[in-house]
Amino acid sequence: MTEPSKDTVKKLFRSRTDRFLAGVCGGLGEYFNIDSNLIRLLFVVLAFMGGAGIILYLAALIIVPENPHQAATVRRKSNQTMFWALLLITLGVLLLLRQFGFFYSFHFHQFPWSVIWAIFLIGIGLFLIFSQPRKAETPPESEEGETGETPTVKIYRSREDRMLAGVCGGIARYFNVDASLVRLAWVLASVASIGLGILVYILLIFVFPEEPGEQTA
Protein backbone atom coordinates (compact mmCIF):
# COMPACT_ATOMS: atom_id res chain seq x y z
CA MET A 1 0.00 0.00 0.00
CA THR A 2 1.54 3.26 -1.09
CA GLU A 3 0.93 6.72 0.25
CA PRO A 4 -1.87 8.53 -1.59
CA SER A 5 -0.89 11.40 -3.84
CA LYS A 6 -1.90 14.88 -2.79
CA ASP A 7 -2.97 15.67 -6.37
CA THR A 8 -5.74 13.03 -6.25
CA VAL A 9 -7.52 14.61 -3.26
CA LYS A 10 -10.67 16.50 -4.20
CA LYS A 11 -10.56 19.90 -2.53
CA LEU A 12 -13.40 21.53 -0.64
CA PHE A 13 -13.96 25.25 -1.25
CA ARG A 14 -16.61 27.81 -0.43
CA SER A 15 -18.52 28.45 -3.66
CA ARG A 16 -18.54 31.83 -5.37
CA THR A 17 -21.30 30.90 -7.79
CA ASP A 18 -23.75 29.10 -5.48
CA ARG A 19 -24.13 31.13 -2.32
CA PHE A 20 -26.65 32.83 -0.08
CA LEU A 21 -24.25 33.96 2.65
CA ALA A 22 -20.64 32.85 2.35
CA GLY A 23 -20.86 29.89 -0.04
CA VAL A 24 -20.34 27.15 2.56
CA CYS A 25 -23.39 25.11 1.59
CA GLY A 26 -22.78 25.72 -2.10
CA GLY A 27 -19.24 24.44 -1.74
CA LEU A 28 -20.39 21.31 0.11
CA GLY A 29 -22.99 20.72 -2.59
CA GLU A 30 -20.33 20.97 -5.30
CA TYR A 31 -17.98 18.68 -3.37
CA PHE A 32 -20.56 15.92 -2.83
CA ASN A 33 -22.32 16.62 -6.16
CA ILE A 34 -25.76 17.12 -4.57
CA ASP A 35 -28.24 19.99 -4.44
CA SER A 36 -26.84 22.68 -2.15
CA ASN A 37 -30.37 23.46 -0.92
CA LEU A 38 -30.38 20.10 0.86
CA ILE A 39 -27.17 21.11 2.65
CA ARG A 40 -28.76 24.41 3.68
CA LEU A 41 -31.79 22.63 5.09
CA LEU A 42 -29.49 20.32 7.05
CA PHE A 43 -27.80 23.36 8.59
CA VAL A 44 -31.23 24.73 9.52
CA VAL A 45 -32.12 21.46 11.28
CA LEU A 46 -28.78 21.47 13.13
CA ALA A 47 -29.41 25.06 14.18
CA PHE A 48 -32.58 23.90 15.93
CA MET A 49 -30.57 21.28 17.81
CA GLY A 50 -28.74 23.42 20.31
CA GLY A 51 -27.37 25.85 17.72
CA ALA A 52 -24.86 23.35 16.33
CA GLY A 53 -25.62 24.39 12.76
CA ILE A 54 -24.76 28.03 13.44
CA ILE A 55 -21.47 27.16 15.14
CA LEU A 56 -20.56 24.73 12.35
CA TYR A 57 -21.29 27.33 9.66
CA LEU A 58 -19.15 29.94 11.39
CA ALA A 59 -16.35 27.39 11.75
CA ALA A 60 -16.57 26.64 8.02
CA LEU A 61 -15.99 30.33 7.27
CA ILE A 62 -12.61 30.01 8.96
CA ILE A 63 -11.68 26.48 7.91
CA VAL A 64 -12.81 26.29 4.27
CA PRO A 65 -11.13 28.64 1.75
CA GLU A 66 -13.02 30.36 -1.05
CA ASN A 67 -12.79 28.78 -4.48
CA PRO A 68 -10.00 30.60 -6.37
CA HIS A 69 -11.06 29.07 -9.71
CA GLN A 70 -14.56 30.57 -9.80
CA ALA A 71 -15.77 34.03 -10.75
CA ALA A 72 -18.57 35.41 -8.60
CA THR A 73 -22.00 35.20 -10.23
CA VAL A 74 -25.55 35.93 -9.12
CA ARG A 75 -27.78 33.00 -8.21
CA ARG A 76 -30.77 32.39 -10.42
CA LYS A 77 -34.06 33.67 -9.02
CA SER A 78 -35.80 30.32 -9.63
CA ASN A 79 -33.20 28.55 -7.50
CA GLN A 80 -33.68 31.09 -4.71
CA THR A 81 -37.45 30.65 -4.83
CA MET A 82 -37.09 26.88 -4.54
CA PHE A 83 -34.79 27.25 -1.54
CA TRP A 84 -37.13 29.60 0.32
CA ALA A 85 -40.06 27.30 -0.40
CA LEU A 86 -38.17 24.30 0.99
CA LEU A 87 -36.98 26.36 3.95
CA LEU A 88 -40.51 27.41 4.88
CA ILE A 89 -41.73 23.82 4.65
CA THR A 90 -38.80 22.61 6.77
CA LEU A 91 -39.36 25.28 9.41
CA GLY A 92 -43.05 24.39 9.54
CA VAL A 93 -42.24 20.71 10.06
CA LEU A 94 -39.67 21.55 12.74
CA LEU A 95 -42.15 23.75 14.60
CA LEU A 96 -44.74 20.96 14.51
CA LEU A 97 -42.21 18.46 15.84
CA ARG A 98 -41.27 20.92 18.56
CA GLN A 99 -44.91 21.14 19.63
CA PHE A 100 -44.91 17.38 20.03
CA GLY A 101 -41.82 17.62 22.25
CA PHE A 102 -39.26 16.25 19.79
CA PHE A 103 -36.66 18.98 20.21
CA TYR A 104 -37.28 19.21 23.94
CA SER A 105 -36.27 15.59 24.39
CA PHE A 106 -33.56 15.29 21.72
CA HIS A 107 -30.20 17.04 21.88
CA PHE A 108 -26.79 16.20 20.50
CA HIS A 109 -25.21 16.33 23.94
CA GLN A 110 -27.46 13.44 25.03
CA PHE A 111 -25.63 11.11 22.65
CA PRO A 112 -23.13 8.79 24.40
CA TRP A 113 -20.23 10.91 23.12
CA SER A 114 -17.90 9.70 25.86
CA VAL A 115 -18.38 6.14 24.63
CA ILE A 116 -17.95 7.19 20.99
CA TRP A 117 -14.69 9.07 21.69
CA ALA A 118 -13.47 6.17 23.86
CA ILE A 119 -14.06 3.70 21.01
CA PHE A 120 -12.30 6.11 18.65
CA LEU A 121 -9.24 6.28 20.91
CA ILE A 122 -9.18 2.49 21.35
CA GLY A 123 -9.35 2.13 17.57
CA ILE A 124 -6.44 4.54 17.12
CA GLY A 125 -4.41 2.61 19.69
CA LEU A 126 -5.10 -0.73 18.00
CA PHE A 127 -4.25 0.81 14.63
CA LEU A 128 -0.90 2.03 15.94
CA ILE A 129 -0.12 -1.43 17.35
CA PHE A 130 -1.02 -3.44 14.25
CA SER A 131 0.46 -0.92 11.83
CA GLN A 132 3.94 -1.55 13.18
CA PRO A 133 6.08 -3.30 10.53
CA ARG A 134 6.80 -6.91 11.44
CA LYS A 135 10.39 -8.06 11.32
CA ALA A 136 11.00 -11.10 9.14
CA GLU A 137 13.94 -13.39 9.82
CA THR A 138 14.72 -13.82 6.09
CA PRO A 139 12.76 -11.22 4.14
CA PRO A 140 12.31 -12.28 0.51
CA GLU A 141 13.91 -10.02 -2.05
CA SER A 142 12.57 -9.14 -5.44
CA GLU A 143 14.50 -9.14 -8.68
CA GLU A 144 15.46 -5.51 -8.08
CA GLY A 145 16.94 -6.45 -4.71
CA GLU A 146 14.11 -4.91 -2.67
CA THR A 147 12.26 -6.68 0.08
CA GLY A 148 8.86 -8.15 -0.72
CA GLU A 149 7.12 -6.41 2.21
CA THR A 150 4.42 -3.87 1.43
CA PRO A 151 5.34 -0.45 2.82
CA THR A 152 3.16 0.57 5.77
CA VAL A 153 1.28 3.86 5.59
CA LYS A 154 1.37 5.64 8.93
CA ILE A 155 -0.61 8.56 10.29
CA TYR A 156 1.51 11.62 10.90
CA ARG A 157 0.63 15.13 11.97
CA SER A 158 0.85 17.12 8.76
CA ARG A 159 3.47 19.84 8.36
CA GLU A 160 1.94 21.43 5.26
CA ASP A 161 -1.83 21.15 5.85
CA ARG A 162 -2.33 22.41 9.37
CA MET A 163 -4.31 25.03 11.27
CA LEU A 164 -3.22 24.02 14.77
CA ALA A 165 -1.01 20.97 15.16
CA GLY A 166 -1.71 19.09 11.92
CA VAL A 167 -3.82 16.27 13.42
CA CYS A 168 -6.78 16.71 11.06
CA GLY A 169 -4.46 17.27 8.12
CA GLY A 170 -2.67 14.00 8.86
CA ILE A 171 -5.91 12.03 9.22
CA ALA A 172 -7.22 13.54 5.98
CA ARG A 173 -4.04 12.62 4.14
CA TYR A 174 -4.21 9.04 5.37
CA PHE A 175 -7.82 8.58 4.22
CA ASN A 176 -7.24 10.65 1.06
CA VAL A 177 -9.97 13.22 1.78
CA ASP A 178 -9.92 16.99 2.09
CA ALA A 179 -8.73 18.18 5.50
CA SER A 180 -11.52 20.76 5.73
CA LEU A 181 -14.08 17.94 5.94
CA VAL A 182 -12.19 16.33 8.81
CA ARG A 183 -11.96 19.67 10.62
CA LEU A 184 -15.67 20.42 10.19
CA ALA A 185 -16.61 16.96 11.45
CA TRP A 186 -14.28 17.43 14.41
CA VAL A 187 -15.84 20.81 15.25
CA LEU A 188 -19.36 19.37 15.11
CA ALA A 189 -18.44 16.38 17.27
CA SER A 190 -16.60 18.62 19.75
CA VAL A 191 -19.55 21.00 20.08
CA ALA A 192 -22.02 18.14 20.41
CA SER A 193 -19.88 16.42 23.06
CA ILE A 194 -19.43 19.67 25.01
CA GLY A 195 -15.71 20.02 24.35
CA LEU A 196 -14.63 16.39 24.68
CA GLY A 197 -13.29 16.47 21.13
CA ILE A 198 -10.81 19.18 22.16
CA LEU A 199 -9.31 16.88 24.80
CA VAL A 200 -9.07 14.07 22.23
CA TYR A 201 -7.32 16.43 19.81
CA ILE A 202 -4.76 17.41 22.44
CA LEU A 203 -4.15 13.74 23.23
CA LEU A 204 -3.59 12.90 19.55
CA ILE A 205 -0.94 15.63 19.32
CA PHE A 206 1.20 13.38 21.52
CA VAL A 207 0.02 10.10 19.93
CA PHE A 208 0.69 11.00 16.28
CA PRO A 209 4.30 11.83 15.43
CA GLU A 210 4.98 14.83 13.24
CA GLU A 211 5.53 14.18 9.57
CA PRO A 212 9.23 13.61 8.89
CA GLY A 213 11.10 16.18 6.87
CA GLU A 214 12.20 19.75 7.22
CA GLN A 215 9.65 22.44 8.02
CA THR A 216 8.77 24.41 4.92
CA ALA A 217 8.51 28.19 5.03
PDB file of N, CA and C in Angstrom, residues 159-198:
ATOM      1  N   ARG A 159       2.699  18.599   8.271  1.00  0.00           N
ATOM      2  CA  ARG A 159       3.466  19.842   8.358  1.00  0.00           C
ATOM      3  C   ARG A 159       2.918  20.908   7.415  1.00  0.00           C
ATOM      4  N   GLU A 160       2.373  20.474   6.279  1.00  0.00           N
ATOM      5  CA  GLU A 160       1.938  21.427   5.264  1.00  0.00           C
ATOM      6  C   GLU A 160       0.485  21.839   5.431  1.00  0.00           C
ATOM      7  N   ASP A 161      -0.397  20.882   5.762  1.00  0.00           N
ATOM      8  CA  ASP A 161      -1.828  21.147   5.853  1.00  0.00           C
ATOM      9  C   ASP A 161      -2.215  21.172   7.325  1.00  0.00           C
ATOM     10  N   ARG A 162      -2.073  22.307   7.948  1.00  0.00           N
ATOM     11  CA  ARG A 162      -2.333  22.412   9.372  1.00  0.00           C
ATOM     12  C   ARG A 162      -2.905  23.775   9.713  1.00  0.00           C
ATOM     13  N   MET A 163      -3.802  23.784  10.706  1.00  0.00           N
ATOM     14  CA  MET A 163      -4.313  25.027  11.265  1.00  0.00           C
ATOM     15  C   MET A 163      -3.887  25.167  12.720  1.00  0.00           C
ATOM     16  N   LEU A 164      -3.721  24.017  13.398  1.00  0.00           N
ATOM     17  CA  LEU A 164      -3.221  24.022  14.772  1.00  0.00           C
ATOM     18  C   LEU A 164      -1.967  23.160  14.846  1.00  0.00           C
ATOM     19  N   ALA A 165      -2.157  21.867  15.015  1.00  0.00           N
ATOM     20  CA  ALA A 165      -1.009  20.966  15.160  1.00  0.00           C
ATOM     21  C   ALA A 165      -0.920  19.933  14.054  1.00  0.00           C
ATOM     22  N   GLY A 166      -1.797  19.992  13.049  1.00  0.00           N
ATOM     23  CA  GLY A 166      -1.707  19.085  11.922  1.00  0.00           C
ATOM     24  C   GLY A 166      -2.373  17.746  12.106  1.00  0.00           C
ATOM     25  N   VAL A 167      -3.168  17.562  13.178  1.00  0.00           N
ATOM     26  CA  VAL A 167      -3.823  16.274  13.416  1.00  0.00           C
ATOM     27  C   VAL A 167      -4.845  15.980  12.323  1.00  0.00           C
ATOM     28  N   CYS A 168      -5.748  16.925  12.067  1.00  0.00           N
ATOM     29  CA  CYS A 168      -6.782  16.713  11.057  1.00  0.00           C
ATOM     30  C   CYS A 168      -6.166  16.587   9.665  1.00  0.00           C
ATOM     31  N   GLY A 169      -5.128  17.373   9.401  1.00  0.00           N
ATOM     32  CA  GLY A 169      -4.458  17.273   8.116  1.00  0.00           C
ATOM     33  C   GLY A 169      -3.832  15.911   7.902  1.00  0.00           C
ATOM     34  N   GLY A 170      -3.260  15.335   8.961  1.00  0.00           N
ATOM     35  CA  GLY A 170      -2.669  14.003   8.862  1.00  0.00           C
ATOM     36  C   GLY A 170      -3.712  12.921   8.663  1.00  0.00           C
ATOM     37  N   ILE A 171      -4.836  13.010   9.381  1.00  0.00           N
ATOM     38  CA  ILE A 171      -5.908  12.030   9.215  1.00  0.00           C
ATOM     39  C   ILE A 171      -6.488  12.118   7.811  1.00  0.00           C
ATOM     40  N   ALA A 172      -6.676  13.349   7.319  1.00  0.00           N
ATOM     41  CA  ALA A 172      -7.221  13.540   5.978  1.00  0.00           C
ATOM     42  C   ALA A 172      -6.288  12.962   4.921  1.00  0.00           C
ATOM     43  N   ARG A 173      -4.997  13.146   5.111  1.00  0.00           N
ATOM     44  CA  ARG A 173      -4.041  12.624   4.136  1.00  0.00           C
ATOM     45  C   ARG A 173      -4.042  11.101   4.130  1.00  0.00           C
ATOM     46  N   TYR A 174      -4.192  10.496   5.294  1.00  0.00           N
ATOM     47  CA  TYR A 174      -4.212   9.038   5.369  1.00  0.00           C
ATOM     48  C   TYR A 174      -5.420   8.471   4.635  1.00  0.00           C
ATOM     49  N   PHE A 175      -6.595   9.076   4.834  1.00  0.00           N
ATOM     50  CA  PHE A 175      -7.822   8.576   4.219  1.00  0.00           C
ATOM     51  C   PHE A 175      -8.084   9.205   2.849  1.00  0.00           C
ATOM     52  N   ASN A 176      -7.163  10.060   2.394  1.00  0.00           N
ATOM     53  CA  ASN A 176      -7.242  10.651   1.060  1.00  0.00           C
ATOM     54  C   ASN A 176      -8.519  11.472   0.871  1.00  0.00           C
ATOM     55  N   VAL A 177      -8.833  12.305   1.864  1.00  0.00           N
ATOM     56  CA  VAL A 177      -9.966  13.224   1.777  1.00  0.00           C
ATOM     57  C   VAL A 177      -9.465  14.623   2.077  1.00  0.00           C
ATOM     58  N   ASP A 178     -10.309  15.616   1.821  1.00  0.00           N
ATOM     59  CA  ASP A 178      -9.916  16.987   2.093  1.00  0.00           C
ATOM     60  C   ASP A 178      -9.914  17.250   3.595  1.00  0.00           C
ATOM     61  N   ALA A 179      -8.881  17.939   4.065  1.00  0.00           N
ATOM     62  CA  ALA A 179      -8.735  18.180   5.503  1.00  0.00           C
ATOM     63  C   ALA A 179      -9.853  19.051   6.064  1.00  0.00           C
ATOM     64  N   SER A 180     -10.444  19.905   5.244  1.00  0.00           N
ATOM     65  CA  SER A 180     -11.524  20.759   5.727  1.00  0.00           C
ATOM     66  C   SER A 180     -12.716  19.935   6.199  1.00  0.00           C
ATOM     67  N   LEU A 181     -12.987  18.812   5.516  1.00  0.00           N
ATOM     68  CA  LEU A 181     -14.082  17.940   5.943  1.00  0.00           C
ATOM     69  C   LEU A 181     -13.804  17.336   7.312  1.00  0.00           C
ATOM     70  N   VAL A 182     -12.564  16.913   7.524  1.00  0.00           N
ATOM     71  CA  VAL A 182     -12.189  16.334   8.814  1.00  0.00           C
ATOM     72  C   VAL A 182     -12.318  17.394   9.907  1.00  0.00           C
ATOM     73  N   ARG A 183     -11.882  18.603   9.618  1.00  0.00           N
ATOM     74  CA  ARG A 183     -11.956  19.675  10.617  1.00  0.00           C
ATOM     75  C   ARG A 183     -13.407  20.023  10.952  1.00  0.00           C
ATOM     76  N   LEU A 184     -14.267  20.101   9.940  1.00  0.00           N
ATOM     77  CA  LEU A 184     -15.673  20.418  10.185  1.00  0.00           C
ATOM     78  C   LEU A 184     -16.341  19.318  11.004  1.00  0.00           C
ATOM     79  N   ALA A 185     -16.047  18.061  10.675  1.00  0.00           N
ATOM     80  CA  ALA A 185     -16.614  16.956  11.446  1.00  0.00           C
ATOM     81  C   ALA A 185     -16.116  16.989  12.887  1.00  0.00           C
ATOM     82  N   TRP A 186     -14.845  17.370  13.073  1.00  0.00           N
ATOM     83  CA  TRP A 186     -14.280  17.435  14.415  1.00  0.00           C
ATOM     84  C   TRP A 186     -14.934  18.559  15.222  1.00  0.00           C
ATOM     85  N   VAL A 187     -15.182  19.692  14.564  1.00  0.00           N
ATOM     86  CA  VAL A 187     -15.844  20.808  15.245  1.00  0.00           C
ATOM     87  C   VAL A 187     -17.242  20.406  15.686  1.00  0.00           C
ATOM     88  N   LEU A 188     -17.990  19.773  14.775  1.00  0.00           N
ATOM     89  CA  LEU A 188     -19.356  19.368  15.106  1.00  0.00           C
ATOM     90  C   LEU A 188     -19.368  18.368  16.256  1.00  0.00           C
ATOM     91  N   ALA A 189     -18.483  17.377  16.204  1.00  0.00           N
ATOM     92  CA  ALA A 189     -18.439  16.380  17.266  1.00  0.00           C
ATOM     93  C   ALA A 189     -17.984  16.988  18.587  1.00  0.00           C
ATOM     94  N   SER A 190     -17.082  17.971  18.526  1.00  0.00           N
ATOM     95  CA  SER A 190     -16.604  18.619  19.751  1.00  0.00           C
ATOM     96  C   SER A 190     -17.690  19.463  20.392  1.00  0.00           C
ATOM     97  N   VAL A 191     -18.449  20.185  19.553  1.00  0.00           N
ATOM     98  CA  VAL A 191     -19.553  20.996  20.084  1.00  0.00           C
ATOM     99  C   VAL A 191     -20.633  20.104  20.675  1.00  0.00           C
ATOM    100  N   ALA A 192     -20.963  19.029  19.940  1.00  0.00           N
ATOM    101  CA  ALA A 192     -22.020  18.138  20.405  1.00  0.00           C
ATOM    102  C   ALA A 192     -21.632  17.414  21.687  1.00  0.00           C
ATOM    103  N   SER A 193     -20.339  17.129  21.856  1.00  0.00           N
ATOM    104  CA  SER A 193     -19.883  16.416  23.056  1.00  0.00           C
ATOM    105  C   SER A 193     -19.408  17.367  24.147  1.00  0.00           C
ATOM    106  N   ILE A 194     -19.743  18.643  24.008  1.00  0.00           N
ATOM    107  CA  ILE A 194     -19.433  19.667  25.006  1.00  0.00           C
ATOM    108  C   ILE A 194     -17.928  19.716  25.287  1.00  0.00           C
ATOM    109  N   GLY A 195     -17.140  19.786  24.214  1.00  0.00           N
ATOM    110  CA  GLY A 195     -15.706  20.021  24.349  1.00  0.00           C
ATOM    111  C   GLY A 195     -14.840  18.785  24.489  1.00  0.00           C
ATOM    112  N   LEU A 196     -15.438  17.594  24.504  1.00  0.00           N
ATOM    113  CA  LEU A 196     -14.630  16.393  24.678  1.00  0.00           C
ATOM    114  C   LEU A 196     -13.688  16.176  23.496  1.00  0.00           C
ATOM    115  N   GLY A 197     -14.138  16.604  22.314  1.00  0.00           N
ATOM    116  CA  GLY A 197     -13.291  16.469  21.134  1.00  0.00           C
ATOM    117  C   GLY A 197     -12.005  17.262  21.233  1.00  0.00           C
ATOM    118  N   ILE A 198     -12.025  18.371  21.980  1.00  0.00           N
ATOM    119  CA  ILE A 198     -10.811  19.184  22.160  1.00  0.00           C
ATOM    120  C   ILE A 198      -9.780  18.398  22.956  1.00  0.00           C
TER     121      ILE A 198
END
